[in-house]
Tab-separated table of C-alpha atoms in Angstrom:
chain	number	residue	atom	x	y	z
I	1	MET	CA	-16.439	-53.960	91.405
I	2	VAL	CA	-18.545	-50.645	91.903
I	3	ALA	CA	-15.842	-49.399	94.379
I	4	LYS	CA	-12.984	-50.263	91.857
I	5	LYS	CA	-15.010	-48.539	89.357
I	6	SER	CA	-15.331	-45.363	91.372
I	7	ILE	CA	-11.838	-45.281	92.354
I	8	LYS	CA	-10.961	-45.360	88.782
I	9	PHE	CA	-13.254	-42.506	87.984
I	10	ILE	CA	-11.776	-40.428	90.864
I	11	LYS	CA	-8.346	-41.095	89.615
I	12	PHE	CA	-9.330	-39.963	86.205
I	13	LEU	CA	-11.272	-36.684	87.587
I	14	VAL	CA	-7.879	-35.715	89.549
I	15	LEU	CA	-5.858	-36.470	86.404
I	16	PHE	CA	-8.125	-34.292	84.421
I	17	LEU	CA	-8.001	-31.344	87.039
I	18	VAL	CA	-4.313	-31.420	87.446
I	19	SER	CA	-3.891	-31.365	83.477
I	20	PHE	CA	-5.593	-28.035	83.569
I	21	ASN	CA	-2.347	-26.312	84.455
I	22	GLY	CA	-0.726	-28.118	81.664
I	23	PHE	CA	-3.029	-26.672	79.264
I	24	ALA	CA	-3.292	-23.336	80.626
I	25	ASN	CA	-1.674	-20.502	78.801
I	26	GLY	CA	0.462	-18.606	80.984
I	27	ASP	CA	0.273	-14.926	79.103
I	28	LYS	CA	-0.291	-12.125	80.788
I	29	ASN	CA	-3.629	-10.088	80.710
I	30	PRO	CA	-2.555	-6.557	79.518
I	31	GLN	CA	-4.982	-4.948	81.553
I	32	GLY	CA	-4.677	-7.304	84.555
I	33	ASN	CA	-7.685	-5.637	86.348
I	34	THR	CA	-10.277	-7.046	88.846
I	35	ILE	CA	-13.873	-6.744	88.652
I	36	ASP	CA	-15.362	-4.032	90.925
I	37	THR	CA	-17.751	-1.737	89.084
I	38	PRO	CA	-21.481	-2.610	88.207
I	39	ASP	CA	-20.138	-1.671	84.586
I	40	GLU	CA	-17.444	-4.372	84.694
I	41	ILE	CA	-19.994	-6.800	86.220
I	42	LYS	CA	-22.318	-6.411	83.386
I	43	GLU	CA	-19.682	-6.739	80.933
I	44	TYR	CA	-18.308	-9.947	82.479
I	45	ILE	CA	-22.037	-11.566	82.570
I	46	SER	CA	-22.676	-10.749	79.122
I	47	HIS	CA	-19.375	-12.041	77.975
I	48	HIS	CA	-20.474	-15.428	79.827
I	49	LEU	CA	-23.678	-15.466	78.203
I	50	LYS	CA	-22.020	-15.267	74.466
I	51	ASP	CA	-20.249	-18.185	72.788
I	52	SER	CA	-16.494	-17.992	72.852
I	53	HIS	CA	-13.652	-19.766	70.956
I	54	ASP	CA	-11.680	-20.848	74.113
I	55	PHE	CA	-12.771	-22.519	77.174
I	56	HIS	CA	-12.005	-20.013	79.876
I	57	LEU	CA	-12.091	-21.503	83.299
I	58	PHE	CA	-10.754	-18.605	85.607
I	59	THR	CA	-8.299	-15.765	85.713
I	60	ASN	CA	-5.561	-15.423	88.597
I	61	ASN	CA	-5.740	-11.558	88.963
I	62	ALA	CA	-2.940	-11.273	91.259
I	63	SER	CA	-0.447	-12.423	88.544
I	64	GLY	CA	-2.940	-11.844	85.552
I	65	THR	CA	-2.725	-15.333	84.215
I	66	HIS	CA	-5.609	-17.068	82.487
I	67	TYR	CA	-6.468	-20.466	82.893
I	68	SER	CA	-8.316	-21.808	79.961
I	69	PHE	CA	-8.448	-24.642	77.276
I	70	PRO	CA	-7.601	-23.556	73.585
I	71	LEU	CA	-10.149	-24.852	71.367
I	72	PRO	CA	-9.766	-25.232	67.426
I	73	VAL	CA	-10.705	-22.326	65.236
I	74	ILE	CA	-11.925	-23.440	61.606
I	75	VAL	CA	-12.593	-20.730	59.365
I	76	TRP	CA	-13.384	-20.415	55.789
I	77	THR	CA	-11.451	-17.270	54.315
I	78	SER	CA	-10.834	-15.807	50.854
I	79	GLU	CA	-7.816	-17.974	50.744
I	80	GLY	CA	-9.624	-21.403	51.407
I	81	LEU	CA	-9.865	-23.136	54.775
I	82	LYS	CA	-7.785	-22.136	57.651
I	83	THR	CA	-7.441	-24.058	60.767
I	84	PHE	CA	-5.369	-23.229	64.042
I	85	MET	CA	-5.993	-23.248	67.787
I	86	SER	CA	-7.565	-20.407	69.304
I	87	SER	CA	-4.630	-19.870	71.738
I	88	ALA	CA	-2.880	-17.976	68.979
I	89	PHE	CA	-5.162	-15.058	69.727
I	90	HIS	CA	-3.691	-14.914	73.475
I	91	HIS	CA	-7.113	-13.986	74.866
I	92	ASP	CA	-7.042	-10.923	72.722
I	93	ASP	CA	-10.992	-9.828	72.015
I	94	ALA	CA	-10.409	-6.324	70.732
I	95	GLY	CA	-8.695	-6.750	67.494
I	96	HIS	CA	-5.129	-6.194	68.786
I	97	VAL	CA	-3.735	-9.479	68.048
I	98	ILE	CA	-3.342	-10.514	64.390
I	99	VAL	CA	-2.836	-14.114	63.260
I	100	GLU	CA	-0.994	-14.751	60.069
I	101	LYS	CA	-2.104	-17.988	58.260
I	102	GLY	CA	-0.859	-18.534	54.584
I	103	GLY	CA	-1.270	-14.994	53.377
I	104	VAL	CA	-4.621	-14.456	55.535
I	105	LYS	CA	-4.595	-11.948	58.473
I	106	LEU	CA	-7.281	-12.890	61.112
I	107	THR	CA	-8.137	-11.235	64.368
I	108	LYS	CA	-10.850	-11.640	66.953
I	109	ILE	CA	-13.186	-8.653	67.724
I	110	HIS	CA	-15.910	-9.373	70.369
I	111	SER	CA	-16.000	-13.319	70.012
I	112	LYS	CA	-16.259	-13.059	66.113
I	113	ILE	CA	-13.396	-13.742	63.894
I	114	TYR	CA	-12.624	-11.007	60.947
I	115	GLU	CA	-10.226	-11.163	57.974
I	116	LEU	CA	-8.256	-7.918	57.404
I	117	GLU	CA	-8.497	-6.623	53.977
I	118	SER	CA	-5.144	-7.393	51.629
I	119	GLY	CA	-2.559	-4.797	52.579
I	120	ALA	CA	-3.923	-3.754	56.179
I	121	THR	CA	-1.695	-4.381	58.908
I	122	SER	CA	-3.931	-3.435	62.061
I	123	VAL	CA	-7.663	-2.981	62.205
I	124	SER	CA	-9.152	0.413	62.113
I	125	PHE	CA	-12.388	1.276	63.622
I	126	ASP	CA	-15.122	3.976	62.936
I	127	GLU	CA	-16.797	5.931	65.667
I	128	ASP	CA	-19.310	3.200	66.155
I	129	HIS	CA	-16.543	0.783	67.144
I	130	HIS	CA	-17.185	-1.219	63.591
I	131	ALA	CA	-14.098	-2.419	61.824
I	132	THR	CA	-13.521	-0.379	58.628
I	133	ASN	CA	-10.901	-2.524	56.883
I	134	ALA	CA	-11.929	-6.044	57.838
I	135	HIS	CA	-14.890	-8.347	57.372
I	136	LYS	CA	-16.377	-11.365	59.078
I	137	VAL	CA	-15.394	-14.695	57.620
I	138	LEU	CA	-17.468	-17.876	57.525
I	139	ASP	CA	-16.707	-19.511	61.158
I	140	LEU	CA	-17.085	-23.274	61.537
I	141	SER	CA	-14.853	-23.326	64.756
I	142	ILE	CA	-15.474	-25.815	67.522
I	143	THR	CA	-16.611	-23.333	70.022
I	144	LYS	CA	-17.332	-23.630	73.667
I	145	SER	CA	-20.909	-24.218	72.754
I	146	VAL	CA	-20.064	-26.824	70.027
I	147	PHE	CA	-17.636	-28.527	72.420
I	148	GLY	CA	-20.628	-28.476	75.079
I	149	MET	CA	-22.904	-30.282	72.410
I	150	LEU	CA	-20.519	-32.762	71.726
I	151	LEU	CA	-19.785	-33.521	75.299
I	152	ALA	CA	-23.484	-34.073	75.788
I	153	GLY	CA	-23.989	-36.269	72.669
I	154	LEU	CA	-20.969	-38.530	74.044
I	155	LEU	CA	-22.628	-38.604	77.478
I	156	MET	CA	-25.730	-39.474	75.895
I	157	PHE	CA	-24.267	-42.201	73.771
I	158	LEU	CA	-22.404	-43.719	76.568
I	159	GLY	CA	-25.399	-43.711	78.924
I	160	PHE	CA	-27.885	-45.264	76.294
I	161	VAL	CA	-25.364	-47.785	74.840
I	162	ALA	CA	-25.083	-49.047	78.575
I	163	LEU	CA	-28.469	-49.087	79.132
I	164	ALA	CA	-29.278	-50.950	75.817
I	165	ARG	CA	-26.519	-53.438	76.509
I	166	SER	CA	-27.938	-54.399	79.886
I	167	TYR	CA	-31.175	-55.516	78.324
I	168	LYS	CA	-29.284	-58.387	76.795
I	169	LYS	CA	-28.409	-59.611	80.329
I	170	GLY	CA	-32.113	-59.443	81.775
I	171	PRO	CA	-35.124	-57.214	81.952
I	172	ILE	CA	-33.742	-55.130	84.843
I	173	PRO	CA	-30.943	-52.359	83.624
I	174	THR	CA	-28.040	-52.259	85.822
I	175	GLY	CA	-25.687	-49.351	86.758
I	176	PHE	CA	-26.637	-45.839	85.583
I	177	GLY	CA	-29.309	-47.238	83.305
I	178	ARG	CA	-31.557	-47.655	86.528
I	179	VAL	CA	-31.652	-43.631	86.445
I	180	LEU	CA	-32.201	-43.700	82.846
I	181	GLU	CA	-35.016	-46.375	82.353
I	182	PRO	CA	-37.647	-44.328	84.394
I	183	LEU	CA	-37.116	-41.441	82.613
I	184	VAL	CA	-37.503	-43.025	79.151
I	185	ILE	CA	-40.534	-44.587	80.438
I	186	TYR	CA	-41.853	-41.244	81.615
I	187	VAL	CA	-41.293	-39.527	78.202
I	188	ARG	CA	-43.020	-42.525	76.432
I	189	ASP	CA	-46.058	-42.825	78.822
I	190	ASP	CA	-46.542	-39.156	79.994
I	191	ILE	CA	-45.515	-36.891	77.142
I	192	ALA	CA	-45.758	-39.124	73.863
I	193	LYS	CA	-48.674	-41.346	74.418
I	194	PRO	CA	-51.201	-39.006	75.449
I	195	ASN	CA	-50.566	-36.370	72.889
I	196	ILE	CA	-49.706	-38.306	69.844
I	197	GLY	CA	-51.848	-41.356	70.526
I	198	ASP	CA	-51.077	-44.913	70.958
I	199	LYS	CA	-51.148	-45.905	67.595
I	200	LYS	CA	-48.487	-43.487	66.031
I	201	TYR	CA	-46.368	-42.416	69.026
I	202	ARG	CA	-43.497	-45.009	68.176
I	203	LYS	CA	-42.316	-43.218	65.295
I	204	PHE	CA	-41.333	-40.038	67.097
I	205	MET	CA	-40.091	-41.431	70.114
I	206	GLY	CA	-36.538	-41.332	68.826
I	207	PHE	CA	-36.688	-37.412	68.300
I	208	LEU	CA	-38.646	-36.817	71.788
I	209	LEU	CA	-36.204	-38.933	73.759
I	210	THR	CA	-33.097	-37.198	72.001
I	211	VAL	CA	-34.458	-33.689	72.319
I	212	PHE	CA	-35.578	-34.480	75.963
I	213	PHE	CA	-32.079	-35.657	77.093
I	214	PHE	CA	-30.155	-33.222	74.812
I	215	ILE	CA	-31.655	-30.118	76.385
I	216	TRP	CA	-31.817	-31.579	79.824
I	217	ILE	CA	-28.031	-32.615	80.066
I	218	LEU	CA	-27.094	-29.261	78.479
I	219	ASN	CA	-29.102	-27.449	81.027
I	220	LEU	CA	-27.479	-29.214	83.782
I	221	LEU	CA	-23.924	-28.621	82.327
I	222	GLY	CA	-24.761	-24.851	82.330
I	223	LEU	CA	-25.291	-24.853	86.086
I	224	THR	CA	-21.964	-26.537	86.677
I	225	PRO	CA	-18.860	-24.181	87.075
I	226	LEU	CA	-17.554	-24.990	83.550
I	227	GLY	CA	-19.687	-22.195	82.302
I	228	PHE	CA	-21.562	-23.627	79.388
I	229	ASN	CA	-24.388	-21.626	78.180
I	230	VAL	CA	-25.455	-23.800	75.187
I	231	THR	CA	-29.198	-23.660	75.370
I	232	GLY	CA	-28.949	-19.904	75.913
I	233	GLN	CA	-27.610	-19.637	72.623
I	234	ILE	CA	-30.320	-18.559	70.218
I	235	ALA	CA	-28.780	-20.492	67.128
I	236	VAL	CA	-28.889	-23.742	69.054
I	237	THR	CA	-32.776	-23.100	70.040
I	238	VAL	CA	-33.501	-22.137	66.543
I	239	CYS	CA	-32.303	-25.436	65.094
I	240	LEU	CA	-33.947	-27.404	67.701
I	241	ALA	CA	-37.270	-25.664	67.025
I	242	LEU	CA	-36.732	-26.113	63.353
I	243	PHE	CA	-36.461	-29.942	63.885
I	244	THR	CA	-39.634	-29.994	65.429
I	245	ALA	CA	-41.395	-27.771	62.730
I	246	VAL	CA	-40.108	-29.828	59.958
I	247	ILE	CA	-41.170	-33.159	61.628
I	248	TYR	CA	-44.659	-32.009	62.302
I	249	LEU	CA	-45.076	-30.110	58.790
I	250	PHE	CA	-43.684	-33.368	56.817
I	251	SER	CA	-45.622	-35.776	59.065
I	252	GLY	CA	-49.094	-33.996	58.761
I	253	SER	CA	-52.129	-36.372	57.661
I	254	LYS	CA	-54.422	-35.602	55.121
I	255	ASP	CA	-56.891	-33.965	57.756
I	256	PHE	CA	-54.402	-31.782	59.237
I	257	TRP	CA	-53.735	-30.020	55.932
I	258	ALA	CA	-57.464	-29.934	54.896
I	259	HIS	CA	-58.358	-28.489	58.369
I	260	THR	CA	-55.353	-25.818	57.929
I	261	LEU	CA	-55.849	-24.727	54.465
I	262	TRP	CA	-59.741	-25.248	53.780
I	263	MET	CA	-61.335	-25.435	57.118
I	264	PRO	CA	-64.513	-27.334	56.858
I	265	GLY	CA	-67.786	-26.402	58.498
I	266	VAL	CA	-67.166	-22.521	58.370
I	267	PRO	CA	-68.582	-19.995	55.986
I	268	VAL	CA	-66.685	-20.006	52.325
I	269	ILE	CA	-65.678	-16.195	53.006
I	270	LEU	CA	-63.798	-16.935	56.214
I	271	ARG	CA	-61.719	-19.969	54.884
I	272	PRO	CA	-58.784	-18.184	53.221
I	273	ILE	CA	-58.634	-15.855	56.387
I	274	LEU	CA	-58.307	-18.988	58.776
I	275	ALA	CA	-55.962	-20.743	56.255
I	276	VAL	CA	-53.714	-17.720	56.498
I	277	ILE	CA	-53.887	-17.657	60.452
I	278	GLU	CA	-53.381	-21.423	60.731
I	279	LEU	CA	-50.587	-21.461	58.343
I	280	VAL	CA	-48.707	-18.614	60.194
I	281	GLY	CA	-49.516	-20.203	63.577
I	282	PHE	CA	-48.084	-23.499	62.361
I	283	VAL	CA	-45.089	-22.447	60.333
I	284	LEU	CA	-43.848	-19.324	62.389
I	285	ILE	CA	-45.399	-18.684	65.546
I	286	LYS	CA	-45.546	-22.266	67.100
I	287	PRO	CA	-41.691	-22.572	66.434
I	288	PHE	CA	-40.954	-18.990	67.391
I	289	SER	CA	-42.615	-19.784	71.021
I	290	LEU	CA	-40.503	-22.887	71.352
I	291	LEU	CA	-37.404	-21.454	70.772
I	292	VAL	CA	-37.797	-18.151	72.581
I	293	ARG	CA	-38.878	-19.893	75.460
I	294	LEU	CA	-36.028	-22.052	76.022
I	295	PHE	CA	-33.468	-19.136	75.065
I	296	ALA	CA	-35.021	-16.596	77.143
I	297	ASN	CA	-35.325	-19.297	80.202
I	298	MET	CA	-31.704	-20.296	80.163
I	299	THR	CA	-30.454	-16.893	79.526
I	300	ALA	CA	-32.437	-15.192	82.411
I	301	GLY	CA	-31.407	-18.289	84.607
I	302	HIS	CA	-27.820	-17.552	84.152
I	303	PHE	CA	-28.177	-13.760	84.206
I	304	VAL	CA	-29.837	-14.260	87.676
I	305	VAL	CA	-27.385	-16.610	88.976
I	306	MET	CA	-24.481	-14.495	88.213
I	307	SER	CA	-26.175	-11.192	89.298
I	308	LEU	CA	-26.598	-12.913	92.807
I	309	ILE	CA	-22.884	-14.023	92.781
I	310	ALA	CA	-21.876	-10.490	91.706
I	311	LEU	CA	-23.638	-9.239	95.120
I	312	MET	CA	-20.684	-9.961	96.973
I	313	ILE	CA	-18.754	-7.189	94.985
I	314	THR	CA	-21.559	-4.834	94.460
I	315	LEU	CA	-22.585	-4.729	98.338
I	316	LYS	CA	-19.069	-5.064	99.863
I	317	GLN	CA	-18.918	-1.409	100.384
I	318	ASP	CA	-22.223	-1.209	102.457
I	319	PHE	CA	-22.042	-4.491	104.291
I	320	GLY	CA	-18.829	-5.492	104.599
I	321	PRO	CA	-17.089	-8.376	102.969
I	322	ALA	CA	-18.358	-11.199	105.367
I	323	LEU	CA	-22.039	-10.213	105.377
I	324	SER	CA	-22.165	-9.504	101.600
I	325	THR	CA	-20.506	-12.984	100.844
I	326	GLY	CA	-22.951	-14.671	102.989
I	327	MET	CA	-25.846	-13.082	101.586
I	328	SER	CA	-24.867	-13.796	97.801
I	329	LEU	CA	-23.823	-17.519	98.888
I	330	VAL	CA	-27.386	-18.056	100.342
I	331	LEU	CA	-29.225	-16.390	97.612
I	332	ALA	CA	-27.137	-17.938	94.958
I	333	LEU	CA	-27.446	-21.273	96.573
I	334	PHE	CA	-31.493	-20.905	96.509
I	335	ILE	CA	-31.802	-19.713	92.733
I	336	SER	CA	-29.307	-22.675	91.633
I	337	VAL	CA	-31.584	-25.025	93.558
I	338	ILE	CA	-34.478	-23.692	91.614
I	339	GLU	CA	-32.518	-23.689	88.197
I	340	ILE	CA	-32.031	-27.402	88.637
I	341	LEU	CA	-35.877	-27.578	88.669
I	342	VAL	CA	-35.975	-25.110	85.884
I	343	ALA	CA	-33.361	-27.199	83.777
I	344	PHE	CA	-35.536	-30.341	83.958
I	345	LEU	CA	-38.929	-28.248	83.253
I	346	GLN	CA	-37.456	-26.569	80.071
I	347	ALA	CA	-36.616	-29.799	78.880
I	348	PHE	CA	-39.968	-31.298	79.967
I	349	ILE	CA	-42.072	-28.475	78.231
I	350	PHE	CA	-39.742	-28.372	74.819
I	351	THR	CA	-40.576	-32.235	74.573
I	352	MET	CA	-44.501	-31.784	75.556
I	353	LEU	CA	-45.059	-28.940	73.305
I	354	SER	CA	-43.173	-30.909	70.370
I	355	SER	CA	-45.157	-34.133	70.748
I	356	LEU	CA	-48.376	-31.771	71.281
I	357	PHE	CA	-47.679	-29.988	67.764
I	358	ILE	CA	-46.999	-33.681	66.202
I	359	GLY	CA	-50.206	-34.602	67.790
I	360	MET	CA	-52.097	-32.033	66.117
I	361	ALA	CA	-50.305	-32.783	62.834
I	362	VAL	CA	-50.918	-36.575	62.591
I	363	GLU	CA	-54.256	-36.759	64.092
I	364	GLU	CA	-56.961	-38.233	61.956
I	365	HIS	CA	-60.486	-37.062	62.376
I	366	ASP	CA	-63.639	-39.103	62.406
I	367	HIS	CA	-65.927	-38.124	59.196
I	368	HIS	CA	-69.415	-37.744	60.227
E	1	MET	CA	-36.524	4.023	79.902
E	2	TYR	CA	-39.756	3.186	78.045
E	3	ASN	CA	-38.738	-0.282	77.346
E	4	LEU	CA	-38.026	-0.861	81.180
E	5	ILE	CA	-41.777	0.199	81.682
E	6	GLY	CA	-43.009	-2.144	78.938
E	7	ALA	CA	-40.729	-4.918	80.683
E	8	GLY	CA	-42.678	-4.222	84.042
E	9	LEU	CA	-45.993	-4.221	82.349
E	10	ILE	CA	-45.327	-7.521	80.607
E	11	VAL	CA	-44.243	-9.121	83.984
E	12	ILE	CA	-47.448	-7.646	85.689
E	13	GLY	CA	-49.554	-9.376	82.830
E	14	GLY	CA	-47.687	-12.474	83.074
E	15	GLY	CA	-47.853	-12.718	86.739
E	16	ILE	CA	-51.799	-11.834	86.566
E	17	GLY	CA	-51.763	-14.828	83.861
E	18	LEU	CA	-49.958	-17.353	85.857
E	19	GLY	CA	-51.874	-16.211	89.088
E	20	GLN	CA	-55.094	-17.333	87.333
E	21	ILE	CA	-53.927	-20.497	85.918
E	22	GLY	CA	-52.282	-21.730	89.235
E	23	GLY	CA	-55.330	-20.423	91.376
E	24	LYS	CA	-57.696	-22.374	89.446
E	25	ALA	CA	-55.633	-25.546	89.088
E	26	MET	CA	-55.110	-25.628	92.756
E	27	GLU	CA	-59.083	-25.125	92.983
E	28	GLY	CA	-59.542	-27.962	90.665
E	29	ILE	CA	-57.316	-30.246	92.564
E	30	ALA	CA	-58.991	-29.402	95.832
E	31	ARG	CA	-62.313	-30.452	94.311
E	32	GLN	CA	-60.938	-33.463	92.722
E	33	PRO	CA	-57.636	-35.095	94.124
E	34	GLU	CA	-57.901	-37.945	91.813
E	35	ALA	CA	-57.397	-35.779	88.864
E	36	ALA	CA	-54.262	-33.912	90.137
E	37	GLY	CA	-52.014	-35.260	87.438
E	38	LYS	CA	-54.235	-34.324	84.345
E	39	ILE	CA	-54.612	-30.976	85.842
E	40	GLN	CA	-51.057	-30.392	86.548
E	41	THR	CA	-49.867	-31.343	82.997
E	42	ALA	CA	-52.573	-29.024	81.493
E	43	MET	CA	-51.516	-26.308	83.886
E	44	ILE	CA	-47.719	-26.529	82.756
E	45	ILE	CA	-48.777	-26.437	79.362
E	46	ILE	CA	-50.815	-23.473	79.480
E	47	GLY	CA	-48.162	-21.948	81.837
E	48	ALA	CA	-45.678	-22.752	78.957
E	49	LEU	CA	-47.863	-21.084	76.384
E	50	LEU	CA	-48.167	-17.677	78.507
E	51	GLU	CA	-44.434	-17.725	79.158
E	52	GLY	CA	-43.715	-17.917	75.443
E	53	LEU	CA	-45.852	-14.902	74.929
E	54	ALA	CA	-44.426	-13.090	77.685
E	55	PHE	CA	-40.732	-13.754	76.818
E	56	GLY	CA	-41.521	-13.156	73.167
E	57	ALA	CA	-42.496	-9.754	73.959
E	58	LEU	CA	-39.594	-9.101	76.227
E	59	ILE	CA	-37.156	-10.141	73.598
E	60	LEU	CA	-39.045	-8.025	71.146
E	61	GLY	CA	-39.162	-5.050	73.365
E	62	LYS	CA	-35.270	-5.414	73.816
């Protein structure tokens, strides 16, 4: 049974890999250059860290062919909603290719989509390389990060539905559920219960489990060669921290607000000052530290892994191809193993601090 | 240039802080091995708070 299933999975995987070529866009890169200098490496890394409108897998430098999935572009322009596939841009990122859709001219500059003013036929730039005759549009595209989040959501849905179904048959989960069950118990017993308290933790388990697995799966996806960097996008971490902030601010008990706004037991003159400090702490600083920690950790991790892989290019002159490749292989492997630990640790920390803040907010004090 | 010096200072400060936390936690675990789990959890929380501060400074400095 299990063997049959794995054969099916491998078949699916092979089909998936073969279909890459089918999806690939065979247009030539006008520059067709290889990455040699430190500046090009820097640009390549910063390009990877950003979100993009297509799913770039690799480029064959000999023929200048890009292998990538196009993703849908959904933009709200002055003429209303426009949708098309990102392959219409032909991997252009400098405003050279102009896509015309229903009277609107659109172009892509540095991963942002611009709409040309009426009458303009090409983008002109000022000396700071800002477009002068085009403006940004409201971009609702399924970008690479959005695709990653949908993928993580799908994986979570499949995994946990299977886990929930297996409980109908008996108390012991089967299959992949055996991996998930200890993690769920871990989040409940070691993160939620000690921080929120035995009485009130149940209400927040849904959020804590979702956030834990969401961050963990996305962090792990970021370590695969698919090149996702979702938890390293500041917009994603801002939203996650905002969820936590809204939850603990709206579930705060009477005691929490009394202690925040009018701290009992301190001189009256100090109370307004303390109220300001506490409010700024809960509304701004705590969510800010949550979002910055996740963002900076994942960005730094991706940066270090890619820099170590780039060692084989930068050290080729000094050490020769074999030694520099060996060095970069060993170092990148070492850092990648640490990154697997960091991927779990960041998910754990985010959940832990979220439950700590929720615990602070819902706590009820004994009155003396 | 100056922001690189600042980044170095931040890393020095963060390193001293993490060293203090880790060292004290090790001491605590050596004295009371049965409390290792609790000490580890507290250590990670404090480490995360410190890290948030250091990363915040790094991001603002950039």
